[in-house]
Every structure is written in C-alpha cells, then in structure tokens.
Amino acid sequence: DSGVTQTPKHLITATGQRVTLRCSPRSGDLSVYWYQQSLDQGLQFLIHYYNGEERAKGNILERFSAQQFPDLHSELNLSSLELGDSALYFCASSESLGDLDREGYGYTFGSGTRLTVV
Amino acid sequence: GQNIDQPTEMTATEGAIVQINCTYQTSGFNGLFWYQQHAGEAPTFLSYNVLDGLEEKGRFSSFLSRSKGYSYLLLKELQMKDSASYLCAVRKGGRTGANNLFFGTGTRLTVIP
C-alpha cells in the first residue's frame, strides 16, 4: 500500500456522462498530481495542486477539471465523456512541490482508477 | 514541450544485464526519475538523478548526462519478476515553483528463462 488512495478502482459509464474520481494523498503530502494513461500510451500529466491551489496544468482538456480540498484530498471531474477518455487515471502525491522527501522519494502513485466509457 | 524517447520493447534473459536508454529534450530540467510499472498497476519509484553520474541501488543503477540529455537504467541479475514497463520521467521546474514529472511512453521489458 503506497499510502495514496484512489476511488473508485473501476468505473464504467456511458458517453456524454460526468464522473468524479477521488484521491487521498499520503499523510503529510501537500501536493497532488493527476495523470492519464491510455492504452499503450505514456503517463500524461494533467494537473497539479499544492495545498489547495492549482500550481501547474498539463494536457488537460477543458471538459476536465480538478480541485483540492482543505483536507488535501483531490477530485478530478470528467464531463461530456467520450470513448477516447477511457484510460487509467492515476493520482500521485508528494511532500512539497516535487522535491525528494525524507525517504528519498519524489512522487508516490495511487493504484489508479480504470475508467471505461461505453 | 518535452521530448522523451525510450525503446518501446526489450527482451533479456534471466540472470543477464539489460540497459534501458532514455533521451530527452526539455527546458527547466530539474532531475530524472525511473519508475517501474507492472501492467495495470501503479508506477513505483526506482531511482533519481539530478547530477551527472551513476546512482546505484542494489540490482538497479541509473546514469545521467545532462549535457547529452541522456540517461540509462541498468538492471543486473535479471529475475522473471523484473518483466514490467520501465518509465523514464523528466522533472521540470515551472514558473510557480512547482516541479512536475513528464513521462516517456515506457519500455516494456520481457525477461525470458
């Protein structure tokens, strides 16, 4: 168990729908990062939040949005879903702004949410 | 953007040594990570280089040359359980002070008996 919790593990939904993916970072981590991994694709950086504030945006579609709450958990909202949005969505957390932490790790990943759009 | 290139697939024999190369072109370079990912699972941290040279961690070593935009991951005494994808990731510093990881597409390593 990495300490990063993602729910749900699996999600099947229809095109045009909206879903919310949830991530709880490791205890003490202030940063949350969201990534999308499509079949045979690399991990695509979507967005980064630090202590409740958006810090960086990657290749995130306008139909997608995220937020980080005061308890530091984060949610990724995906709307007007298309077949091409089917992917593994990973959340990662880090102690601060991506520097190595005391244990020598930078980013710890959750086990992901597998989204299937049908 | 970030151009991060790695071979798509490699095959090696149990007990052997394999080297997985990664080249990158990016501005704001602030370190290079290697992760291991088994199919459908979370990536797990293997190694990190920010200065030129070799970092050794047990059976795994990673090398970085910043001037050449080049890194490699060396796996020794290969075991069947090392069959996985190996992801090269560049950490890039941003204007907000945040560091973010950008990944290559990964190298799928198959270890055969």
PDB file of C-alpha atoms in Angstrom:
ATOM      1  CA  ASP A   1       0.000   0.000   0.000  1.00  0.00           C
ATOM      2  CA  SER A   2       1.592   3.226  -1.196  1.00  0.00           C
ATOM      3  CA  GLY A   3      -0.461   5.416   1.122  1.00  0.00           C
ATOM      4  CA  VAL A   4      -2.160   7.182  -1.794  1.00  0.00           C
ATOM      5  CA  THR A   5      -5.803   6.114  -2.040  1.00  0.00           C
ATOM      6  CA  GLN A   6      -7.850   6.363  -5.191  1.00  0.00           C
ATOM      7  CA  THR A   7     -11.538   5.571  -5.530  1.00  0.00           C
ATOM      8  CA  PRO A   8     -13.277   4.020  -7.275  1.00  0.00           C
ATOM      9  CA  LYS A   9     -10.921   1.379  -8.677  1.00  0.00           C
ATOM     10  CA  HIS A  10     -13.133   0.741 -11.670  1.00  0.00           C
ATOM     11  CA  LEU A  11     -15.796   2.863 -13.340  1.00  0.00           C
ATOM     12  CA  ILE A  12     -17.923   2.104 -16.377  1.00  0.00           C
ATOM     13  CA  THR A  13     -20.080   4.872 -17.759  1.00  0.00           C
ATOM     14  CA  ALA A  14     -21.753   5.971 -20.976  1.00  0.00           C
ATOM     15  CA  THR A  15     -20.675   8.645 -23.418  1.00  0.00           C
ATOM     16  CA  GLY A  16     -21.875  12.103 -22.506  1.00  0.00           C
ATOM     17  CA  GLN A  17     -21.891  11.385 -18.780  1.00  0.00           C
ATOM     18  CA  ARG A  18     -19.904  13.010 -15.991  1.00  0.00           C
ATOM     19  CA  VAL A  19     -17.802  11.229 -13.372  1.00  0.00           C
ATOM     20  CA  THR A  20     -15.729  12.213 -10.364  1.00  0.00           C
ATOM     21  CA  LEU A  21     -12.519  10.457  -9.378  1.00  0.00           C
ATOM     22  CA  ARG A  22     -11.200  10.854  -5.864  1.00  0.00           C
ATOM     23  CA  CYS A  23      -7.668  10.820  -4.481  1.00  0.00           C
ATOM     24  CA  SER A  24      -6.402  10.975  -0.901  1.00  0.00           C
ATOM     25  CA  PRO A  25      -2.686  11.759  -0.721  1.00  0.00           C
ATOM     26  CA  ARG A  26      -0.171  10.182   1.650  1.00  0.00           C
ATOM     27  CA  SER A  27      -0.348  11.572   5.143  1.00  0.00           C
ATOM     28  CA  GLY A  28       1.686  14.764   5.251  1.00  0.00           C
ATOM     29  CA  ASP A  29       1.863  15.257   1.481  1.00  0.00           C
ATOM     30  CA  LEU A  30       0.634  18.632   0.292  1.00  0.00           C
ATOM     31  CA  SER A  31       0.842  18.120  -3.470  1.00  0.00           C
ATOM     32  CA  VAL A  32      -1.486  16.079  -5.633  1.00  0.00           C
ATOM     33  CA  TYR A  33      -0.847  15.350  -9.301  1.00  0.00           C
ATOM     34  CA  TRP A  34      -3.249  13.773 -11.797  1.00  0.00           C
ATOM     35  CA  TYR A  35      -2.141  11.681 -14.752  1.00  0.00           C
ATOM     36  CA  GLN A  36      -3.963   9.902 -17.580  1.00  0.00           C
ATOM     37  CA  GLN A  37      -2.622   6.696 -19.078  1.00  0.00           C
ATOM     38  CA  SER A  38      -4.348   5.430 -22.203  1.00  0.00           C
ATOM     39  CA  LEU A  39      -3.688   2.013 -23.713  1.00  0.00           C
ATOM     40  CA  ASP A  40      -0.096   1.851 -24.907  1.00  0.00           C
ATOM     41  CA  GLN A  41       0.410   5.491 -24.040  1.00  0.00           C
ATOM     42  CA  GLY A  42       2.709   7.047 -21.515  1.00  0.00           C
ATOM     43  CA  LEU A  43       1.509   8.811 -18.420  1.00  0.00           C
ATOM     44  CA  GLN A  44       0.180  12.198 -19.477  1.00  0.00           C
ATOM     45  CA  PHE A  45       0.389  14.935 -16.875  1.00  0.00           C
ATOM     46  CA  LEU A  46      -2.958  16.633 -16.355  1.00  0.00           C
ATOM     47  CA  ILE A  47      -2.791  18.979 -13.385  1.00  0.00           C
ATOM     48  CA  HIS A  48      -1.012  19.688 -10.093  1.00  0.00           C
ATOM     49  CA  TYR A  49      -2.446  21.093  -6.872  1.00  0.00           C
ATOM     50  CA  TYR A  50      -0.454  22.188  -3.848  1.00  0.00           C
ATOM     51  CA  ASN A  51      -2.152  22.901  -0.542  1.00  0.00           C
ATOM     52  CA  GLY A  52      -5.438  23.689  -2.226  1.00  0.00           C
ATOM     53  CA  GLU A  53      -4.104  25.821  -5.066  1.00  0.00           C
ATOM     54  CA  GLU A  54      -3.612  24.915  -8.697  1.00  0.00           C
ATOM     55  CA  ARG A  55       0.117  25.051  -9.486  1.00  0.00           C
ATOM     56  CA  ALA A  56       0.520  23.664 -12.975  1.00  0.00           C
ATOM     57  CA  LYS A  57      -1.574  22.453 -15.883  1.00  0.00           C
ATOM     58  CA  GLY A  58      -0.554  19.907 -18.439  1.00  0.00           C
ATOM     59  CA  ASN A  59      -2.562  18.428 -21.285  1.00  0.00           C
ATOM     60  CA  ILE A  60      -5.882  18.683 -19.510  1.00  0.00           C
ATOM     61  CA  LEU A  61      -8.989  19.039 -21.651  1.00  0.00           C
ATOM     62  CA  GLU A  62     -11.491  21.819 -20.959  1.00  0.00           C
ATOM     63  CA  ARG A  63     -14.087  19.119 -20.206  1.00  0.00           C
ATOM     64  CA  PHE A  64     -11.921  18.046 -17.262  1.00  0.00           C
ATOM     65  CA  SER A  65     -11.464  19.943 -14.018  1.00  0.00           C
ATOM     66  CA  ALA A  66      -9.981  19.271 -10.624  1.00  0.00           C
ATOM     67  CA  GLN A  67      -9.802  20.698  -7.156  1.00  0.00           C
ATOM     68  CA  GLN A  68      -8.048  20.056  -3.877  1.00  0.00           C
ATOM     69  CA  PHE A  69     -10.000  20.426  -0.671  1.00  0.00           C
ATOM     70  CA  PRO A  70      -8.907  21.747   2.760  1.00  0.00           C
ATOM     71  CA  ASP A  71      -8.312  18.177   3.973  1.00  0.00           C
ATOM     72  CA  LEU A  72      -5.963  17.841   0.951  1.00  0.00           C
ATOM     73  CA  HIS A  73      -7.936  15.181  -0.883  1.00  0.00           C
ATOM     74  CA  SER A  74      -8.465  15.928  -4.545  1.00  0.00           C
ATOM     75  CA  GLU A  75     -11.171  15.225  -7.085  1.00  0.00           C
ATOM     76  CA  LEU A  76     -10.884  15.026 -10.848  1.00  0.00           C
ATOM     77  CA  ASN A  77     -14.121  15.742 -12.674  1.00  0.00           C
ATOM     78  CA  LEU A  78     -14.553  14.441 -16.205  1.00  0.00           C
ATOM     79  CA  SER A  79     -17.599  15.613 -18.141  1.00  0.00           C
ATOM     80  CA  SER A  80     -19.179  15.046 -21.559  1.00  0.00           C
ATOM     81  CA  LEU A  81     -17.292  11.796 -21.651  1.00  0.00           C
ATOM     82  CA  GLU A  82     -16.124  10.377 -24.962  1.00  0.00           C
ATOM     83  CA  LEU A  83     -14.929   6.896 -25.866  1.00  0.00           C
ATOM     84  CA  GLY A  84     -11.377   8.220 -26.068  1.00  0.00           C
ATOM     85  CA  ASP A  85     -11.452   9.185 -22.407  1.00  0.00           C
ATOM     86  CA  SER A  86     -11.260   5.513 -21.469  1.00  0.00           C
ATOM     87  CA  ALA A  87      -7.980   5.196 -19.599  1.00  0.00           C
ATOM     88  CA  LEU A  88      -6.280   4.599 -16.289  1.00  0.00           C
ATOM     89  CA  TYR A  89      -6.273   7.758 -14.204  1.00  0.00           C
ATOM     90  CA  PHE A  90      -3.515   7.946 -11.632  1.00  0.00           C
ATOM     91  CA  CYS A  91      -3.078  10.319  -8.797  1.00  0.00           C
ATOM     92  CA  ALA A  92       0.317  10.905  -7.204  1.00  0.00           C
ATOM     93  CA  SER A  93       1.314  12.886  -4.156  1.00  0.00           C
ATOM     94  CA  SER A  94       4.486  14.470  -2.894  1.00  0.00           C
ATOM     95  CA  GLU A  95       5.563  16.097   0.323  1.00  0.00           C
ATOM     96  CA  SER A  96       6.015  19.579  -1.103  1.00  0.00           C
ATOM     97  CA  LEU A  97       6.463  20.861  -4.650  1.00  0.00           C
ATOM     98  CA  GLY A  98       8.051  17.784  -6.144  1.00  0.00           C
ATOM     99  CA  ASP A  99      11.317  17.722  -4.241  1.00  0.00           C
ATOM    100  CA  LEU A 100      12.551  14.464  -2.792  1.00  0.00           C
ATOM    101  CA  ASP A 101      11.178  13.775   0.655  1.00  0.00           C
ATOM    102  CA  ARG A 102      12.909  12.406   3.742  1.00  0.00           C
ATOM    103  CA  GLU A 103      12.646   8.863   2.427  1.00  0.00           C
ATOM    104  CA  GLY A 104      14.211   9.805  -0.896  1.00  0.00           C
ATOM    105  CA  TYR A 105      11.063   9.538  -2.918  1.00  0.00           C
ATOM    106  CA  GLY A 106       9.621  12.249  -5.098  1.00  0.00           C
ATOM    107  CA  TYR A 107       6.211  11.165  -6.143  1.00  0.00           C
ATOM    108  CA  THR A 108       4.106   8.315  -4.795  1.00  0.00           C
ATOM    109  CA  PHE A 109       1.378   6.948  -7.009  1.00  0.00           C
ATOM    110  CA  GLY A 110      -2.002   5.527  -6.138  1.00  0.00           C
ATOM    111  CA  SER A 111      -3.253   2.320  -7.729  1.00  0.00           C
ATOM    112  CA  GLY A 112      -5.390   4.212 -10.222  1.00  0.00           C
ATOM    113  CA  THR A 113      -8.986   4.348 -11.402  1.00  0.00           C
ATOM    114  CA  ARG A 114      -9.767   2.437 -14.572  1.00  0.00           C
ATOM    115  CA  LEU A 115     -12.411   4.374 -16.486  1.00  0.00           C
ATOM    116  CA  THR A 116     -14.277   2.688 -19.313  1.00  0.00           C
ATOM    117  CA  VAL A 117     -16.591   4.802 -21.431  1.00  0.00           C
ATOM    118  CA  VAL A 118     -19.078   2.794 -23.498  1.00  0.00           C
TER     119      VAL A 118
ATOM    120  CA  GLY B   1       7.050  20.506 -24.613  1.00  0.00           C
ATOM    121  CA  GLN B   2       9.141  17.573 -23.534  1.00  0.00           C
ATOM    122  CA  ASN B   3      10.591  15.044 -25.973  1.00  0.00           C
ATOM    123  CA  ILE B   4      11.364  11.913 -24.025  1.00  0.00           C
ATOM    124  CA  ASP B   5      12.343   8.858 -26.037  1.00  0.00           C
ATOM    125  CA  GLN B   6      12.841   5.286 -24.945  1.00  0.00           C
ATOM    126  CA  PRO B   7      12.744   1.990 -26.833  1.00  0.00           C
ATOM    127  CA  THR B   8       9.272   0.505 -26.928  1.00  0.00           C
ATOM    128  CA  GLU B   9      10.209  -3.071 -26.112  1.00  0.00           C
ATOM    129  CA  MET B  10      13.218  -5.087 -24.979  1.00  0.00           C
ATOM    130  CA  THR B  11      13.788  -8.747 -24.207  1.00  0.00           C
ATOM    131  CA  ALA B  12      16.533 -10.146 -21.998  1.00  0.00           C
ATOM    132  CA  THR B  13      17.442 -13.436 -20.379  1.00  0.00           C
ATOM    133  CA  GLU B  14      17.090 -14.289 -16.719  1.00  0.00           C
ATOM    134  CA  GLY B  15      20.363 -13.637 -14.886  1.00  0.00           C
ATOM    135  CA  ALA B  16      21.647 -11.245 -17.541  1.00  0.00           C
ATOM    136  CA  ILE B  17      22.156  -7.471 -17.538  1.00  0.00           C
ATOM    137  CA  VAL B  18      20.000  -5.071 -19.530  1.00  0.00           C
ATOM    138  CA  GLN B  19      20.386  -1.354 -20.193  1.00  0.00           C
ATOM    139  CA  ILE B  20      17.347   0.777 -20.996  1.00  0.00           C
ATOM    140  CA  ASN B  21      18.177   4.104 -22.587  1.00  0.00           C
ATOM    141  CA  CYS B  22      16.277   7.373 -22.405  1.00  0.00           C
ATOM    142  CA  THR B  23      16.941  10.614 -24.240  1.00  0.00           C
ATOM    143  CA  TYR B  24      15.194  13.865 -23.539  1.00  0.00           C
ATOM    144  CA  GLN B  25      14.956  17.458 -24.683  1.00  0.00           C
ATOM    145  CA  THR B  26      13.399  19.922 -22.281  1.00  0.00           C
ATOM    146  CA  SER B  27      13.789  23.328 -20.729  1.00  0.00           C
ATOM    147  CA  GLY B  28      13.774  23.740 -16.972  1.00  0.00           C
ATOM    148  CA  PHE B  29      15.306  20.307 -16.398  1.00  0.00           C
ATOM    149  CA  ASN B  30      15.388  19.523 -12.702  1.00  0.00           C
ATOM    150  CA  GLY B  31      16.076  15.819 -12.399  1.00  0.00           C
ATOM    151  CA  LEU B  32      15.349  12.467 -13.983  1.00  0.00           C
ATOM    152  CA  PHE B  33      13.361   9.624 -12.457  1.00  0.00           C
ATOM    153  CA  TRP B  34      12.942   5.988 -13.348  1.00  0.00           C
ATOM    154  CA  TYR B  35       9.787   4.125 -12.401  1.00  0.00           C
ATOM    155  CA  GLN B  36       8.754   0.501 -12.760  1.00  0.00           C
ATOM    156  CA  GLN B  37       5.180  -0.290 -13.726  1.00  0.00           C
ATOM    157  CA  HIS B  38       3.584  -3.718 -13.911  1.00  0.00           C
ATOM    158  CA  ALA B  39       0.587  -3.911 -16.215  1.00  0.00           C
ATOM    159  CA  GLY B  40      -2.448  -2.169 -14.746  1.00  0.00           C
ATOM    160  CA  GLU B  41      -0.621  -1.227 -11.566  1.00  0.00           C
ATOM    161  CA  ALA B  42       0.800   1.951 -10.098  1.00  0.00           C
ATOM    162  CA  PRO B  43       4.274   3.090 -11.104  1.00  0.00           C
ATOM    163  CA  THR B  44       6.787   2.539  -8.324  1.00  0.00           C
ATOM    164  CA  PHE B  45       9.886   4.642  -7.789  1.00  0.00           C
ATOM    165  CA  LEU B  46      13.229   3.101  -8.748  1.00  0.00           C
ATOM    166  CA  SER B  47      15.823   5.843  -8.950  1.00  0.00           C
ATOM    167  CA  TYR B  48      16.530   9.531  -9.257  1.00  0.00           C
ATOM    168  CA  ASN B  49      19.407  11.510 -10.796  1.00  0.00           C
ATOM    169  CA  VAL B  50      19.839  15.259 -10.742  1.00  0.00           C
ATOM    170  CA  LEU B  51      23.637  15.440 -11.165  1.00  0.00           C
ATOM    171  CA  ASP B  52      25.725  13.721 -13.835  1.00  0.00           C
ATOM    172  CA  GLY B  53      26.933  10.275 -12.981  1.00  0.00           C
ATOM    173  CA  LEU B  54      25.845   6.895 -11.768  1.00  0.00           C
ATOM    174  CA  GLU B  55      23.487   6.161  -8.879  1.00  0.00           C
ATOM    175  CA  GLU B  56      23.481   2.564  -7.676  1.00  0.00           C
ATOM    176  CA  LYS B  57      20.713   0.887  -5.720  1.00  0.00           C
ATOM    177  CA  GLY B  58      21.158  -2.829  -5.361  1.00  0.00           C
ATOM    178  CA  ARG B  59      20.483  -4.527  -8.691  1.00  0.00           C
ATOM    179  CA  PHE B  60      19.414  -1.235 -10.266  1.00  0.00           C
ATOM    180  CA  SER B  61      21.661   1.624 -11.365  1.00  0.00           C
ATOM    181  CA  SER B  62      20.822   4.797 -13.216  1.00  0.00           C
ATOM    182  CA  PHE B  63      23.099   7.134 -15.120  1.00  0.00           C
ATOM    183  CA  LEU B  64      22.611  10.717 -16.210  1.00  0.00           C
ATOM    184  CA  SER B  65      24.426  13.022 -18.618  1.00  0.00           C
ATOM    185  CA  ARG B  66      22.731  16.406 -18.598  1.00  0.00           C
ATOM    186  CA  SER B  67      24.839  17.807 -21.439  1.00  0.00           C
ATOM    187  CA  LYS B  68      23.768  14.954 -23.694  1.00  0.00           C
ATOM    188  CA  GLY B  69      20.166  14.768 -22.485  1.00  0.00           C
ATOM    189  CA  TYR B  70      20.711  11.089 -21.840  1.00  0.00           C
ATOM    190  CA  SER B  71      20.011   8.603 -19.095  1.00  0.00           C
ATOM    191  CA  TYR B  72      20.025   4.861 -18.759  1.00  0.00           C
ATOM    192  CA  LEU B  73      18.686   2.346 -16.298  1.00  0.00           C
ATOM    193  CA  LEU B  74      20.824  -0.738 -15.744  1.00  0.00           C
ATOM    194  CA  LEU B  75      19.258  -3.868 -14.339  1.00  0.00           C
ATOM    195  CA  LYS B  76      21.600  -6.631 -13.206  1.00  0.00           C
ATOM    196  CA  GLU B  77      20.969 -10.282 -12.375  1.00  0.00           C
ATOM    197  CA  LEU B  78      17.614 -10.149 -14.091  1.00  0.00           C
ATOM    198  CA  GLN B  79      14.750 -12.011 -12.489  1.00  0.00           C
ATOM    199  CA  MET B  80      11.460 -13.061 -14.037  1.00  0.00           C
ATOM    200  CA  LYS B  81       9.648 -10.582 -11.787  1.00  0.00           C
ATOM    201  CA  ASP B  82      11.557  -7.746 -13.493  1.00  0.00           C
ATOM    202  CA  SER B  83       9.278  -8.171 -16.513  1.00  0.00           C
ATOM    203  CA  ALA B  84       7.469  -4.821 -16.493  1.00  0.00           C
ATOM    204  CA  SER B  85       7.437  -1.429 -18.137  1.00  0.00           C
ATOM    205  CA  TYR B  86      10.198   0.984 -17.183  1.00  0.00           C
ATOM    206  CA  LEU B  87       9.278   4.633 -17.344  1.00  0.00           C
ATOM    207  CA  CYS B  88      11.751   7.452 -17.765  1.00  0.00           C
ATOM    208  CA  ALA B  89      10.444  10.743 -16.394  1.00  0.00           C
ATOM    209  CA  VAL B  90      11.885  14.228 -16.505  1.00  0.00           C
ATOM    210  CA  ARG B  91      11.193  16.601 -13.662  1.00  0.00           C
ATOM    211  CA  LYS B  92      10.677  20.104 -14.912  1.00  0.00           C
ATOM    212  CA  GLY B  93      10.628  23.243 -12.853  1.00  0.00           C
ATOM    213  CA  GLY B  94       7.859  25.714 -13.556  1.00  0.00           C
ATOM    214  CA  ARG B  95       7.233  29.416 -13.088  1.00  0.00           C
ATOM    215  CA  THR B  96       5.166  28.795  -9.984  1.00  0.00           C
ATOM    216  CA  GLY B  97       8.000  26.957  -8.288  1.00  0.00           C
ATOM    217  CA  ALA B  98       6.318  23.633  -8.759  1.00  0.00           C
ATOM    218  CA  ASN B  99       8.180  20.662 -10.138  1.00  0.00           C
ATOM    219  CA  ASN B 100       6.246  18.333 -12.369  1.00  0.00           C
ATOM    220  CA  LEU B 101       7.057  14.947 -13.837  1.00  0.00           C
ATOM    221  CA  PHE B 102       6.742  14.282 -17.543  1.00  0.00           C
ATOM    222  CA  PHE B 103       6.958  10.695 -18.681  1.00  0.00           C
ATOM    223  CA  GLY B 104       8.171   8.876 -21.741  1.00  0.00           C
ATOM    224  CA  THR B 105       5.976   6.147 -23.176  1.00  0.00           C
ATOM    225  CA  GLY B 106       7.918   3.472 -21.312  1.00  0.00           C
ATOM    226  CA  THR B 107       9.970   0.430 -22.274  1.00  0.00           C
ATOM    227  CA  ARG B 108       8.273  -2.921 -21.916  1.00  0.00           C
ATOM    228  CA  LEU B 109      10.895  -5.406 -20.708  1.00  0.00           C
ATOM    229  CA  THR B 110      10.298  -9.127 -21.047  1.00  0.00           C
ATOM    230  CA  VAL B 111      12.605 -11.443 -19.126  1.00  0.00           C
ATOM    231  CA  ILE B 112      12.800 -14.939 -20.566  1.00  0.00           C
ATOM    232  CA  PRO B 113      14.172 -18.099 -18.894  1.00  0.00           C
TER     233      PRO B 113
END
